[in-house]
Coordinates of C-alpha atoms in Angstrom, one line a residue:
Chain A
X1 CA 29.4 1.6 32.8
X2 CA 27.1 -0.8 30.9
X3 CA 27.3 -0.5 27.1
X4 CA 25.0 -2.3 24.7
X5 CA 25.6 -2.8 21.0
X6 CA 23.1 -4.2 18.5
X7 CA 24.4 -5.8 15.4
X8 CA 27.6 -6.6 17.3
X9 CA 28.7 -9.3 14.9
X10 CA 28.3 -7.1 11.8
X11 CA 31.0 -5.1 10.0
X12 CA 31.0 -1.9 12.2
X13 CA 29.8 -3.9 15.2
X14 CA 32.9 -6.2 15.2
X15 CA 35.2 -3.2 15.1
X16 CA 33.2 -1.3 17.8
X17 CA 33.4 -4.3 20.0
X18 CA 37.2 -4.5 19.6
X19 CA 37.4 -0.7 20.3
X20 CA 35.2 -0.6 23.4
X21 CA 35.8 -4.1 24.7
X22 CA 39.2 -3.3 26.1
X23 CA 38.1 -0.3 28.1
X24 CA 38.3 -0.4 31.8
X25 CA 35.2 0.2 33.8
X26 CA 33.0 -0.7 30.9
X27 CA 30.8 -3.9 30.8
X28 CA 30.1 -4.5 27.1
X29 CA 27.0 -6.4 26.0
X30 CA 26.5 -7.5 22.3
X31 CA 23.3 -8.4 20.7
X32 CA 23.7 -10.7 17.7
X33 CA 21.2 -12.2 15.4
X34 CA 22.2 -15.8 14.8
X35 CA 25.9 -16.4 15.4
X36 CA 28.6 -14.3 16.8
X37 CA 31.5 -15.6 14.7
X38 CA 34.8 -14.8 16.4
X39 CA 33.3 -12.1 18.6
X40 CA 33.9 -14.2 21.7
X41 CA 37.6 -13.4 21.3
X42 CA 36.8 -9.8 22.4
X43 CA 33.8 -10.1 24.7
X44 CA 32.8 -12.8 27.2
X45 CA 30.3 -15.3 25.8
X46 CA 28.1 -14.6 28.7
X47 CA 27.7 -11.0 27.5
X48 CA 26.7 -12.0 24.0
X49 CA 22.9 -12.3 23.5
X50 CA 21.4 -14.1 20.5
X51 CA 18.2 -12.3 19.7
X52 CA 15.8 -11.5 16.9
X53 CA 15.3 -7.7 17.5
X54 CA 11.8 -8.0 16.1
X55 CA 10.9 -9.8 19.3
X56 CA 9.8 -6.8 21.3
X57 CA 9.4 -8.7 24.6
X58 CA 12.8 -10.2 24.5
X59 CA 14.4 -6.8 23.6
X60 CA 12.6 -5.3 26.6
X61 CA 13.9 -8.1 28.8
X62 CA 17.5 -7.7 27.7
X63 CA 17.5 -4.0 28.2
X64 CA 15.9 -4.4 31.6
X65 CA 18.5 -6.8 32.7
X66 CA 21.7 -5.3 31.1
X67 CA 20.8 -1.8 32.3
X68 CA 22.8 0.0 29.6
X69 CA 23.9 3.6 30.0
X70 CA 25.0 3.6 26.3
X71 CA 23.3 1.9 23.4
X72 CA 24.7 1.8 19.9
X73 CA 22.0 0.5 17.5
X74 CA 24.0 -0.8 14.5
X75 CA 21.7 -3.7 13.5
X76 CA 20.0 -3.3 10.1
X77 CA 19.4 -5.0 6.8
X78 CA 22.0 -2.9 5.0
X79 CA 22.2 -4.4 1.5
X80 CA 21.0 -1.6 -0.8
X81 CA 20.6 -3.8 -3.9
X82 CA 18.6 -6.4 -2.1
X83 CA 16.3 -3.7 -0.7
X84 CA 15.0 -3.1 -4.2
X85 CA 13.9 -6.7 -4.4
X86 CA 12.5 -6.9 -0.9
X87 CA 11.4 -3.4 0.1
X88 CA 8.7 -4.6 2.6
X89 CA 11.1 -6.8 4.5
X90 CA 13.8 -4.1 4.7
X91 CA 11.4 -1.3 5.7
X92 CA 9.6 -3.5 8.3
X93 CA 12.8 -4.9 9.8
X94 CA 14.9 -1.7 10.0
X95 CA 12.0 0.4 11.3
X96 CA 10.5 -2.1 13.8
X97 CA 13.8 -3.2 15.3
X98 CA 14.7 0.4 15.9
X99 CA 11.2 1.0 17.5
X100 CA 11.8 -1.9 19.8
X101 CA 15.2 -0.6 20.9
X102 CA 13.7 2.9 21.5
X103 CA 10.7 1.5 23.4
X104 CA 13.0 -0.6 25.6
X105 CA 15.2 2.3 26.3
X106 CA 12.2 4.5 27.1
X107 CA 10.9 1.9 29.4
X108 CA 14.0 0.5 31.2
X109 CA 16.9 2.8 30.4
X110 CA 15.4 6.4 30.4
X111 CA 18.8 8.0 30.7
X112 CA 20.7 5.8 28.3
X113 CA 22.3 7.7 25.4
X114 CA 21.1 5.9 22.3
X115 CA 23.1 6.2 19.1
X116 CA 20.9 5.8 16.0
X117 CA 22.8 5.1 12.8
X118 CA 21.4 6.8 9.8
X119 CA 23.1 6.8 6.4
X120 CA 24.6 9.1 3.7
X121 CA 22.2 7.2 1.5
X122 CA 19.4 9.3 3.0
X123 CA 20.7 12.2 0.9
X124 CA 20.6 9.9 -2.1
X125 CA 20.4 11.7 -5.4
X126 CA 21.8 15.0 -4.2
X127 CA 22.0 18.0 -6.4
X128 CA 25.7 18.2 -7.3
X129 CA 25.8 21.9 -6.5
X130 CA 25.1 20.8 -2.9
X131 CA 28.3 18.7 -2.5
X132 CA 30.0 18.5 0.0
X133 CA 26.8 17.5 1.8
X134 CA 25.9 19.1 5.0
X135 CA 23.0 18.3 7.4
X136 CA 20.7 20.8 5.6
X137 CA 21.0 19.2 2.2
X138 CA 17.5 17.9 1.3
X139 CA 17.0 14.1 1.5
X140 CA 16.4 12.3 -1.8
X141 CA 16.6 8.6 -1.0
X142 CA 16.7 6.3 -4.0
X143 CA 16.5 2.9 -2.4
X144 CA 14.0 1.3 0.0
X145 CA 17.1 0.8 2.3
X146 CA 17.6 4.6 2.3
X147 CA 13.9 5.2 3.1
X148 CA 14.2 2.8 6.0
X149 CA 17.1 4.8 7.3
X150 CA 15.2 8.1 6.9
X151 CA 12.4 6.6 9.0
X152 CA 14.8 5.3 11.7
X153 CA 16.5 8.7 11.8
X154 CA 13.3 10.6 12.4
X155 CA 11.9 7.9 14.8
X156 CA 15.0 8.6 16.9
X157 CA 14.3 12.3 16.8
X158 CA 10.6 11.7 17.7
X159 CA 11.6 9.7 20.8
X160 CA 13.9 12.5 21.8
X161 CA 11.3 15.2 21.3
X162 CA 8.3 13.4 22.8
X163 CA 10.0 11.5 25.7
X164 CA 13.3 13.4 26.2
X165 CA 15.3 10.2 25.5
X166 CA 18.9 11.3 24.8
X167 CA 19.1 10.0 21.2
X168 CA 22.2 10.8 19.2
X169 CA 21.7 10.8 15.4
X170 CA 24.5 10.3 12.9
X171 CA 24.6 9.9 9.1
X172 CA 27.8 8.0 8.4
X173 CA 29.3 8.2 4.9
X174 CA 31.0 5.1 3.3
X175 CA 33.4 3.3 5.7
X176 CA 35.7 0.5 4.8
X177 CA 37.7 -2.2 6.5
X178 CA 37.9 -5.8 7.5
X179 CA 34.7 -7.9 7.9
X180 CA 32.8 -5.8 5.3
X181 CA 30.8 -7.9 2.8
X182 CA 31.7 -7.9 -0.9
X183 CA 28.4 -6.2 -1.7
X184 CA 30.4 -3.0 -1.0
X185 CA 32.9 -1.6 -3.5
X186 CA 36.2 -1.8 -1.7
X187 CA 35.6 -5.2 -0.2
X188 CA 34.4 -6.3 -3.7
X189 CA 37.6 -5.1 -5.4
X190 CA 39.8 -6.5 -2.6
X191 CA 38.1 -10.0 -2.8
X192 CA 38.4 -10.0 -6.6
X193 CA 42.1 -8.9 -6.6
X194 CA 42.8 -11.6 -4.0
X195 CA 41.1 -14.2 -6.2
X196 CA 43.0 -13.0 -9.3
X197 CA 46.3 -13.2 -7.4
X198 CA 45.6 -16.9 -6.8
X199 CA 44.1 -17.7 -10.2
X200 CA 45.7 -15.7 -13.1
X201 CA 42.7 -16.5 -15.4
X202 CA 40.4 -14.3 -13.2
X203 CA 39.7 -10.7 -14.0
X204 CA 38.3 -7.9 -11.8
X205 CA 34.7 -7.0 -12.8
X206 CA 33.6 -3.5 -12.3
X207 CA 30.6 -1.3 -12.7
X208 CA 30.4 2.5 -12.8
X209 CA 34.0 3.8 -12.2
X210 CA 33.2 7.5 -12.5
X211 CA 31.4 7.9 -9.1
X212 CA 33.1 9.9 -6.4
X213 CA 32.8 8.6 -2.8
X214 CA 34.0 9.6 0.6
X215 CA 35.7 6.7 2.4
X216 CA 36.5 6.5 6.1
X217 CA 38.4 3.7 7.8
X218 CA 35.9 1.8 9.9
X219 CA 38.3 2.1 12.9
X220 CA 38.1 5.9 12.6
X221 CA 34.3 5.5 12.2
X222 CA 33.7 3.5 15.4
X223 CA 35.9 6.0 17.2
X224 CA 33.4 8.6 15.9
X225 CA 30.5 6.6 17.3
X226 CA 32.1 6.5 20.7
X227 CA 32.8 10.3 20.6
X228 CA 29.3 11.0 19.4
X229 CA 27.9 9.2 22.5
X230 CA 30.1 11.3 24.7
X231 CA 29.9 14.7 23.1
X232 CA 27.0 15.1 20.6
X233 CA 23.8 17.0 21.4
X234 CA 20.7 14.7 21.6
X235 CA 18.2 15.3 18.8
X236 CA 20.7 17.0 16.6
X237 CA 21.8 15.3 13.3
X238 CA 25.5 15.0 12.3
X239 CA 27.2 13.8 9.1
X240 CA 30.3 11.7 9.6
X241 CA 32.8 11.3 6.8
X242 CA 36.4 12.2 5.8
X243 CA 35.3 15.1 3.6
X244 CA 37.6 13.8 0.9
X245 CA 36.2 12.3 -2.3
X246 CA 38.0 9.8 -4.5
X247 CA 36.8 8.6 -7.9
X248 CA 36.2 4.8 -8.1
X249 CA 38.6 4.6 -11.0
X250 CA 41.4 6.1 -8.9
X251 CA 40.5 3.8 -5.9
X252 CA 40.7 0.8 -8.2
X253 CA 44.0 1.9 -9.7
X254 CA 45.4 2.4 -6.2
X255 CA 44.4 -1.1 -5.2
X256 CA 45.7 -2.6 -8.4
X257 CA 49.2 -1.1 -7.8
X258 CA 49.2 -3.1 -4.6
X259 CA 48.3 -6.3 -6.3
X260 CA 51.0 -9.0 -6.4
X261 CA 50.6 -9.5 -10.2
X262 CA 49.2 -7.7 -13.2
X263 CA 45.4 -8.0 -13.2
X264 CA 42.9 -7.4 -16.0
X265 CA 39.8 -5.3 -15.4
X266 CA 36.5 -5.9 -17.2
X267 CA 33.4 -3.6 -17.2
X268 CA 30.3 -5.6 -16.3
X269 CA 27.1 -3.7 -17.3
X270 CA 25.1 -5.7 -14.7
X271 CA 27.1 -4.0 -12.0
X272 CA 25.6 -0.6 -12.8
X273 CA 22.9 0.7 -10.5
X274 CA 19.6 2.0 -11.9
X275 CA 20.2 5.3 -10.2
X276 CA 23.7 6.5 -9.4
X277 CA 24.9 9.9 -8.3
X278 CA 28.2 11.5 -9.4
X279 CA 29.7 12.6 -6.1
X280 CA 28.9 11.9 -2.5
X281 CA 31.2 13.7 -0.2
X282 CA 30.5 14.7 3.4
X283 CA 30.7 18.1 5.0
X284 CA 31.3 16.8 8.5
X285 CA 32.2 20.2 9.9
X286 CA 29.4 20.2 12.5
X287 CA 30.4 16.8 13.9
X288 CA 34.1 17.7 13.9
X289 CA 33.4 21.0 15.7
X290 CA 31.3 19.2 18.3
X291 CA 33.6 16.3 19.0
X292 CA 37.1 17.2 17.8
X293 CA 37.0 14.0 15.7
X294 CA 39.3 13.8 12.7
X295 CA 40.0 10.7 10.6
X296 CA 43.6 9.5 11.3
X297 CA 44.1 6.5 9.1
X298 CA 45.3 7.2 5.5
X299 CA 43.3 5.5 2.7
X300 CA 46.4 3.6 1.5
X301 CA 46.9 2.1 5.0
X302 CA 43.2 0.9 5.1
X303 CA 43.4 -0.5 1.6
X304 CA 46.5 -2.5 2.5
X305 CA 44.7 -3.9 5.5
X306 CA 41.6 -4.8 3.5
X307 CA 43.6 -6.5 0.8
X308 CA 45.5 -8.5 3.4
X309 CA 42.3 -9.4 5.2
X310 CA 40.9 -10.9 1.9
X311 CA 44.2 -12.6 1.0
X312 CA 44.1 -14.4 4.4
X313 CA 40.4 -15.2 4.2
X314 CA 40.8 -16.6 0.7
X315 CA 43.8 -18.7 1.8
X316 CA 41.8 -20.1 4.7
X317 CA 38.6 -20.8 2.8
Chain B
X1 CA -10.2 8.7 -17.2
X2 CA -10.0 6.2 -14.4
X3 CA -9.5 7.6 -11.0
X4 CA -8.8 5.6 -7.8
X5 CA -9.1 6.9 -4.2
X6 CA -7.9 4.9 -1.2
X7 CA -9.5 5.7 2.1
X8 CA -12.6 6.9 0.1
X9 CA -15.0 6.6 3.1
X10 CA -12.8 8.7 5.4
X11 CA -13.0 12.4 6.1
X12 CA -11.2 13.9 3.1
X13 CA -12.1 10.8 1.0
X14 CA -15.8 11.4 1.3
X15 CA -15.4 15.0 0.2
X16 CA -13.1 14.1 -2.6
X17 CA -15.6 11.5 -3.9
X18 CA -18.3 14.1 -3.9
X19 CA -16.0 16.5 -5.7
X20 CA -14.7 14.2 -8.4
X21 CA -17.7 11.9 -8.6
X22 CA -19.8 14.3 -10.7
X23 CA -17.1 14.9 -13.3
X24 CA -17.9 13.9 -16.9
X25 CA -15.5 11.5 -18.5
X26 CA -14.2 10.2 -15.1
X27 CA -14.8 6.7 -13.8
X28 CA -14.2 6.9 -10.1
X29 CA -13.2 3.9 -8.0
X30 CA -13.1 4.0 -4.2
X31 CA -11.2 1.7 -2.0
X32 CA -12.7 1.4 1.5
X33 CA -11.6 -0.7 4.5
X34 CA -14.7 -2.1 6.0
X35 CA -17.8 -0.2 5.2
X36 CA -18.6 2.6 2.9
X37 CA -21.2 4.4 4.9
X38 CA -23.3 6.6 2.6
X39 CA -20.6 6.7 -0.1
X40 CA -22.9 4.8 -2.5
X41 CA -25.0 8.0 -2.8
X42 CA -22.1 9.5 -4.8
X43 CA -20.4 6.5 -6.5
X44 CA -21.9 3.3 -8.0
X45 CA -21.6 0.4 -5.5
X46 CA -19.9 -1.6 -8.3
X47 CA -17.0 0.9 -8.1
X48 CA -16.5 0.6 -4.4
X49 CA -13.9 -2.0 -3.4
X50 CA -13.8 -3.3 0.2
X51 CA -10.1 -4.1 0.8
X52 CA -7.5 -4.3 3.5
X53 CA -4.6 -2.4 1.9
X54 CA -2.1 -4.5 3.7
X55 CA -3.1 -7.4 1.4
X56 CA -0.5 -6.8 -1.3
X57 CA -2.0 -9.3 -3.8
X58 CA -5.4 -7.8 -3.6
X59 CA -4.1 -4.3 -4.1
X60 CA -2.2 -5.5 -7.1
X61 CA -5.3 -7.1 -8.5
X62 CA -7.5 -4.0 -8.1
X63 CA -5.0 -1.7 -9.7
X64 CA -4.5 -4.1 -12.5
X65 CA -8.2 -4.2 -13.2
X66 CA -9.2 -0.6 -12.6
X67 CA -6.3 0.7 -14.7
X68 CA -6.2 4.1 -12.9
X69 CA -4.6 7.2 -14.5
X70 CA -4.9 9.1 -11.2
X71 CA -4.5 7.6 -7.7
X72 CA -5.1 9.6 -4.6
X73 CA -3.8 7.7 -1.6
X74 CA -5.7 9.0 1.4
X75 CA -5.9 5.9 3.6
X76 CA -4.0 6.0 6.8
X77 CA -4.3 5.5 10.5
X78 CA -4.6 9.2 11.3
X79 CA -5.3 9.5 15.1
X80 CA -2.2 11.2 16.5
X81 CA -3.0 10.5 20.1
X82 CA -3.5 6.8 19.5
X83 CA -0.2 6.5 17.6
X84 CA 1.6 7.1 20.9
X85 CA -0.1 4.0 22.3
X86 CA 0.3 1.8 19.3
X87 CA 3.4 3.1 17.4
X88 CA 4.2 -0.2 15.8
X89 CA 0.7 -0.6 14.3
X90 CA 0.6 2.9 13.0
X91 CA 4.1 2.8 11.5
X92 CA 3.5 -0.7 9.9
X93 CA 0.1 0.2 8.6
X94 CA 0.8 3.6 7.1
X95 CA 4.1 2.6 5.6
X96 CA 3.2 -0.8 4.2
X97 CA -0.2 0.2 2.7
X98 CA 1.6 3.0 0.9
X99 CA 4.3 0.6 -0.3
X100 CA 1.6 -1.6 -1.7
X101 CA -0.1 1.2 -3.6
X102 CA 3.3 2.3 -5.0
X103 CA 4.3 -1.3 -6.0
X104 CA 0.9 -1.8 -7.6
X105 CA 1.2 1.5 -9.6
X106 CA 4.8 0.6 -10.6
X107 CA 3.6 -2.8 -11.8
X108 CA 0.3 -2.1 -13.4
X109 CA -0.1 1.7 -13.8
X110 CA 3.3 3.0 -14.6
X111 CA 2.0 6.3 -15.9
X112 CA -0.6 6.9 -13.2
X113 CA 0.0 10.1 -11.3
X114 CA 0.0 9.1 -7.6
X115 CA -0.8 11.6 -4.9
X116 CA 0.9 10.8 -1.6
X117 CA -0.6 12.7 1.3
X118 CA 2.0 13.7 3.9
X119 CA 1.2 16.0 6.8
X120 CA 2.0 19.3 8.5
X121 CA 2.7 17.1 11.5
X122 CA 6.0 16.1 9.7
X123 CA 7.3 19.5 10.7
X124 CA 6.2 18.9 14.3
X125 CA 8.0 20.9 16.9
X126 CA 9.1 23.7 14.5
X127 CA 11.3 26.5 15.6
X128 CA 8.9 29.5 16.0
X129 CA 11.3 31.7 14.0
X130 CA 10.5 29.4 11.0
X131 CA 6.8 30.1 11.0
X132 CA 5.2 30.4 8.4
X133 CA 6.5 26.9 7.5
X134 CA 7.9 26.4 4.0
X135 CA 9.1 23.2 2.4
X136 CA 12.7 23.7 3.5
X137 CA 11.8 23.9 7.2
X138 CA 13.4 21.0 9.0
X139 CA 11.2 18.1 10.0
X140 CA 10.8 17.5 13.7
X141 CA 8.0 14.9 14.1
X142 CA 6.8 14.5 17.6
X143 CA 4.4 11.5 17.2
X144 CA 4.7 8.1 15.7
X145 CA 1.9 9.1 13.3
X146 CA 4.1 12.0 12.1
X147 CA 7.1 9.7 11.7
X148 CA 4.9 7.3 9.6
X149 CA 4.0 10.3 7.4
X150 CA 7.7 11.2 7.0
X151 CA 8.4 7.7 5.8
X152 CA 5.4 7.7 3.4
X153 CA 6.5 11.0 2.0
X154 CA 10.1 9.8 1.3
X155 CA 8.9 6.4 0.0
X156 CA 6.9 8.3 -2.6
X157 CA 10.0 10.3 -3.6
X158 CA 12.0 7.1 -3.8
X159 CA 9.5 5.5 -6.2
X160 CA 9.7 8.6 -8.3
X161 CA 13.6 8.8 -8.3
X162 CA 14.2 5.1 -8.8
X163 CA 11.3 4.2 -11.1
X164 CA 10.2 7.5 -12.6
X165 CA 6.7 7.0 -11.2
X166 CA 5.0 10.4 -11.3
X167 CA 4.4 10.7 -7.6
X168 CA 3.0 14.0 -6.3
X169 CA 3.8 14.8 -2.7
X170 CA 1.7 17.2 -0.5
X171 CA 1.9 18.2 3.1
X172 CA -1.6 19.4 4.0
X173 CA -2.1 21.5 7.1
X174 CA -5.2 21.2 9.3
X175 CA -8.4 20.9 7.3
X176 CA -11.9 20.9 8.7
X177 CA -15.5 20.0 7.7
X178 CA -18.2 17.5 7.9
X179 CA -17.4 13.8 8.5
X180 CA -14.3 14.7 10.6
X181 CA -14.0 12.7 13.8
X182 CA -14.2 14.4 17.2
X183 CA -10.5 13.5 17.8
X184 CA -9.8 16.8 15.9
X185 CA -10.3 20.2 17.6
X186 CA -13.1 21.8 15.5
X187 CA -15.1 18.6 15.3
X188 CA -14.6 18.2 19.0
X189 CA -15.8 21.7 19.8
X190 CA -18.8 21.4 17.4
X191 CA -19.9 18.1 18.9
X192 CA -19.7 19.4 22.4
X193 CA -21.5 22.6 21.6
X194 CA -24.2 20.5 19.9
X195 CA -24.5 18.3 23.0
X196 CA -24.6 21.4 25.3
X197 CA -27.4 22.9 23.1
X198 CA -29.5 19.8 23.9
X199 CA -28.5 19.4 27.5
X200 CA -27.8 22.6 29.4
X201 CA -26.0 20.8 32.1
X202 CA -23.2 20.0 29.7
X203 CA -20.0 22.1 29.4
X204 CA -17.4 22.3 26.7
X205 CA -14.2 20.7 27.9
X206 CA -11.0 22.2 26.3
X207 CA -7.2 21.7 26.4
X208 CA -4.5 24.1 25.4
X209 CA -6.2 27.2 23.9
X210 CA -3.1 29.2 23.1
X211 CA -2.0 27.1 20.1
X212 CA -2.2 28.8 16.7
X213 CA -3.3 26.7 13.8
X214 CA -4.0 27.0 10.1
X215 CA -7.4 25.7 9.0
X216 CA -8.6 25.1 5.5
X217 CA -12.1 24.0 4.5
X218 CA -11.9 20.3 3.5
X219 CA -13.7 21.3 0.3
X220 CA -10.9 23.7 -0.6
X221 CA -8.4 21.0 0.4
X222 CA -9.8 18.3 -1.9
X223 CA -9.9 20.8 -4.7
X224 CA -6.2 21.3 -4.0
X225 CA -5.6 17.6 -4.3
X226 CA -7.3 17.5 -7.7
X227 CA -5.2 20.5 -8.8
X228 CA -2.1 18.9 -7.5
X229 CA -2.6 15.9 -9.7
X230 CA -3.1 18.1 -12.7
X231 CA -0.4 20.6 -12.2
X232 CA 2.3 19.7 -9.6
X233 CA 5.8 18.5 -10.5
X234 CA 6.4 14.8 -9.6
X235 CA 8.9 14.3 -6.9
X236 CA 8.6 17.9 -5.6
X237 CA 7.1 18.6 -2.1
X238 CA 4.3 21.2 -1.6
X239 CA 2.7 22.6 1.6
X240 CA -1.0 23.2 1.4
X241 CA -2.8 25.5 3.8
X242 CA -4.5 28.8 4.1
X243 CA -1.5 30.6 5.4
X244 CA -3.7 32.2 8.1
X245 CA -3.3 31.2 11.7
X246 CA -6.0 31.5 14.3
X247 CA -5.5 31.0 18.1
X248 CA -7.6 28.1 19.5
X249 CA -9.2 30.5 22.0
X250 CA -10.4 32.7 19.2
X251 CA -11.7 29.7 17.2
X252 CA -13.6 28.6 20.3
X253 CA -15.1 32.1 20.9
X254 CA -16.2 32.3 17.3
X255 CA -17.9 28.9 17.6
X256 CA -19.5 29.8 20.9
X257 CA -21.1 33.0 19.4
X258 CA -22.8 30.7 17.0
X259 CA -24.2 28.5 19.8
X260 CA -27.9 28.6 20.4
X261 CA -27.5 29.2 24.1
X262 CA -24.9 30.3 26.6
X263 CA -22.4 27.5 27.1
X264 CA -19.9 27.1 29.9
X265 CA -16.2 26.1 29.1
X266 CA -14.0 24.1 31.4
X267 CA -10.3 23.4 31.1
X268 CA -9.5 19.7 31.2
X269 CA -5.8 19.1 31.9
X270 CA -6.2 15.6 30.4
X271 CA -6.7 17.3 27.0
X272 CA -3.2 18.8 27.0
X273 CA -0.7 17.0 24.8
X274 CA 2.7 16.0 26.1
X275 CA 4.4 18.1 23.4
X276 CA 2.6 21.1 21.8
X277 CA 3.9 23.8 19.5
X278 CA 2.8 27.4 19.7
X279 CA 2.1 28.2 16.0
X280 CA 1.7 26.0 12.9
X281 CA 1.0 28.1 9.9
X282 CA 1.7 27.2 6.3
X283 CA 3.7 29.0 3.7
X284 CA 1.9 27.5 0.7
X285 CA 3.4 29.9 -1.8
X286 CA 5.1 27.2 -3.8
X287 CA 1.9 25.3 -4.2
X288 CA -0.2 28.4 -5.0
X289 CA 2.4 29.5 -7.6
X290 CA 2.4 26.1 -9.3
X291 CA -1.4 25.5 -9.3
X292 CA -3.1 28.9 -8.9
X293 CA -5.0 27.4 -5.9
X294 CA -6.4 29.7 -3.3
X295 CA -8.7 28.8 -0.5
X296 CA -12.2 30.3 -1.2
X297 CA -14.4 29.4 1.8
X298 CA -14.3 31.7 4.8
X299 CA -13.7 30.1 8.2
X300 CA -17.0 31.3 9.5
X301 CA -18.9 29.6 6.7
X302 CA -17.0 26.3 7.4
X303 CA -17.7 26.5 11.1
X304 CA -21.5 27.1 10.4
X305 CA -21.5 24.0 8.3
X306 CA -19.6 21.9 10.8
X307 CA -21.9 23.0 13.7
X308 CA -25.0 22.2 11.6
X309 CA -23.5 18.8 10.6
X310 CA -23.1 17.9 14.3
X311 CA -26.5 19.3 15.3
X312 CA -28.1 17.1 12.7
X313 CA -26.0 14.1 13.6
X314 CA -26.8 14.4 17.3
X315 CA -30.5 14.8 16.5
X316 CA -30.5 11.6 14.5
X317 CA -28.4 9.4 16.8

């Protein structure tokens, strides 16, 4: 079976490549933007395609030649903060690359199951009475990134309704692990703790610590993506998350207990977002019922892995 | 009060200009794409701005100088059928021009109430058990045009949530009247009836006649837009429609009884859409409660006006 991943060198992409790459009977192709980092450890270089997904003709050509039966479309400009500064670029990029993937699938891979990745950010500023968030919770996106994901989400549905393309739609909640960029809270804390372990003068700078978020290990998340392709109903929307909320303060405390020395914490008002919502916790019951998926990796285990990833990275840099 | 309309020379735009243009104490500015047709009968030429709304800098400049307190953003590529052929153009155009208007308002008209026009098409392939359609009915867009309107709708909400811009969001159902293009069913029937009155060899070609739709006179609709600006709650979404459904077959029969001679009807399979939904009828209760709006013009009166508009137009062409 031919399997195509866009954004293969990204955070979730790298983990998905590692998860699917070993599978017998699967020929895995990865689309990457500029460089593929260490991805060639897990996937033959000949199956890695450097491509700007805005180039419709080239996307068409690759889908025509790789003949995928499964497509996971992970590529996106995902930095929420940056999307406030460059809304046009984020909207254009995320929507048009998704359109190109869908058009290519419609033209050359009509039966390919296409996984479109939305985001918990689509729910945005949820009414706190509606937490945990199920699929009927109204969308209230607060960033241009979130709006781009709303558009991608409904574009996937439109291709399913109009052309019967088997599009699977997920809204993943926060996921954490190695390779995540320090723009995200756990990676940010881990990097800063790693730096403070090396240099005792350093402190950990933090923003709003009262927010409650739902974290899933990225390895559990990419397993969910794989299960979604196999078992979810095209056109339907599914939330994916652990269903457990943890306050950022508690998350930070947990990480600090794992630090190799005592580390000072400092509140940095610049790290506060213009709009922030108290609690974002998934009701993933629909997805769990459909696929049997359950997260298996305890938060503490993930945090240990993330801290060690950053320690190693900082030592090597 | 300064009042700015984009898409002022379009179908609803022309009617809105006629409705607002006469109001004392209002200085009305119209943005038009290429030409303004006969719009200068209703608005001074000096207040008509020819502009490509994709030109961000120019949009910024116009909003800066016209200092609007009310903005009605009507401009859009609105041809549903064409959007299937040119999805990228329709998505890019409709989303980016809306982004430019919102950015300009945020920068130079922070307190302007901005009316973003969504569409009943956002609901798309509704479950028939959910008709009449209220604001909680899930969105199932079936055309790229409809997806572009979903994106515009949520982009408006995002600017409200993130920047407190007073954005009013409407989802208008079908509206009919003079100046509508024959890509829409009532204008299409009226034009063909007018042609068949002139040339008895002509027949009226029709597609699916079983669909039930909710028609509002465009004059009632632009009155709704004006009321929405005055009375609706920013960030909230409101359906606008008559709440009455009529089967296309009955609509056609009604129009044929008004014809000046007997006219033959022919079914043309090419006029069928790939996806069509049985009934699209608005539950506009939320909007009516908020504004007191009620449609006042009976369907028969509108149809007479539309037929006479086309008779006159065909005689002059």
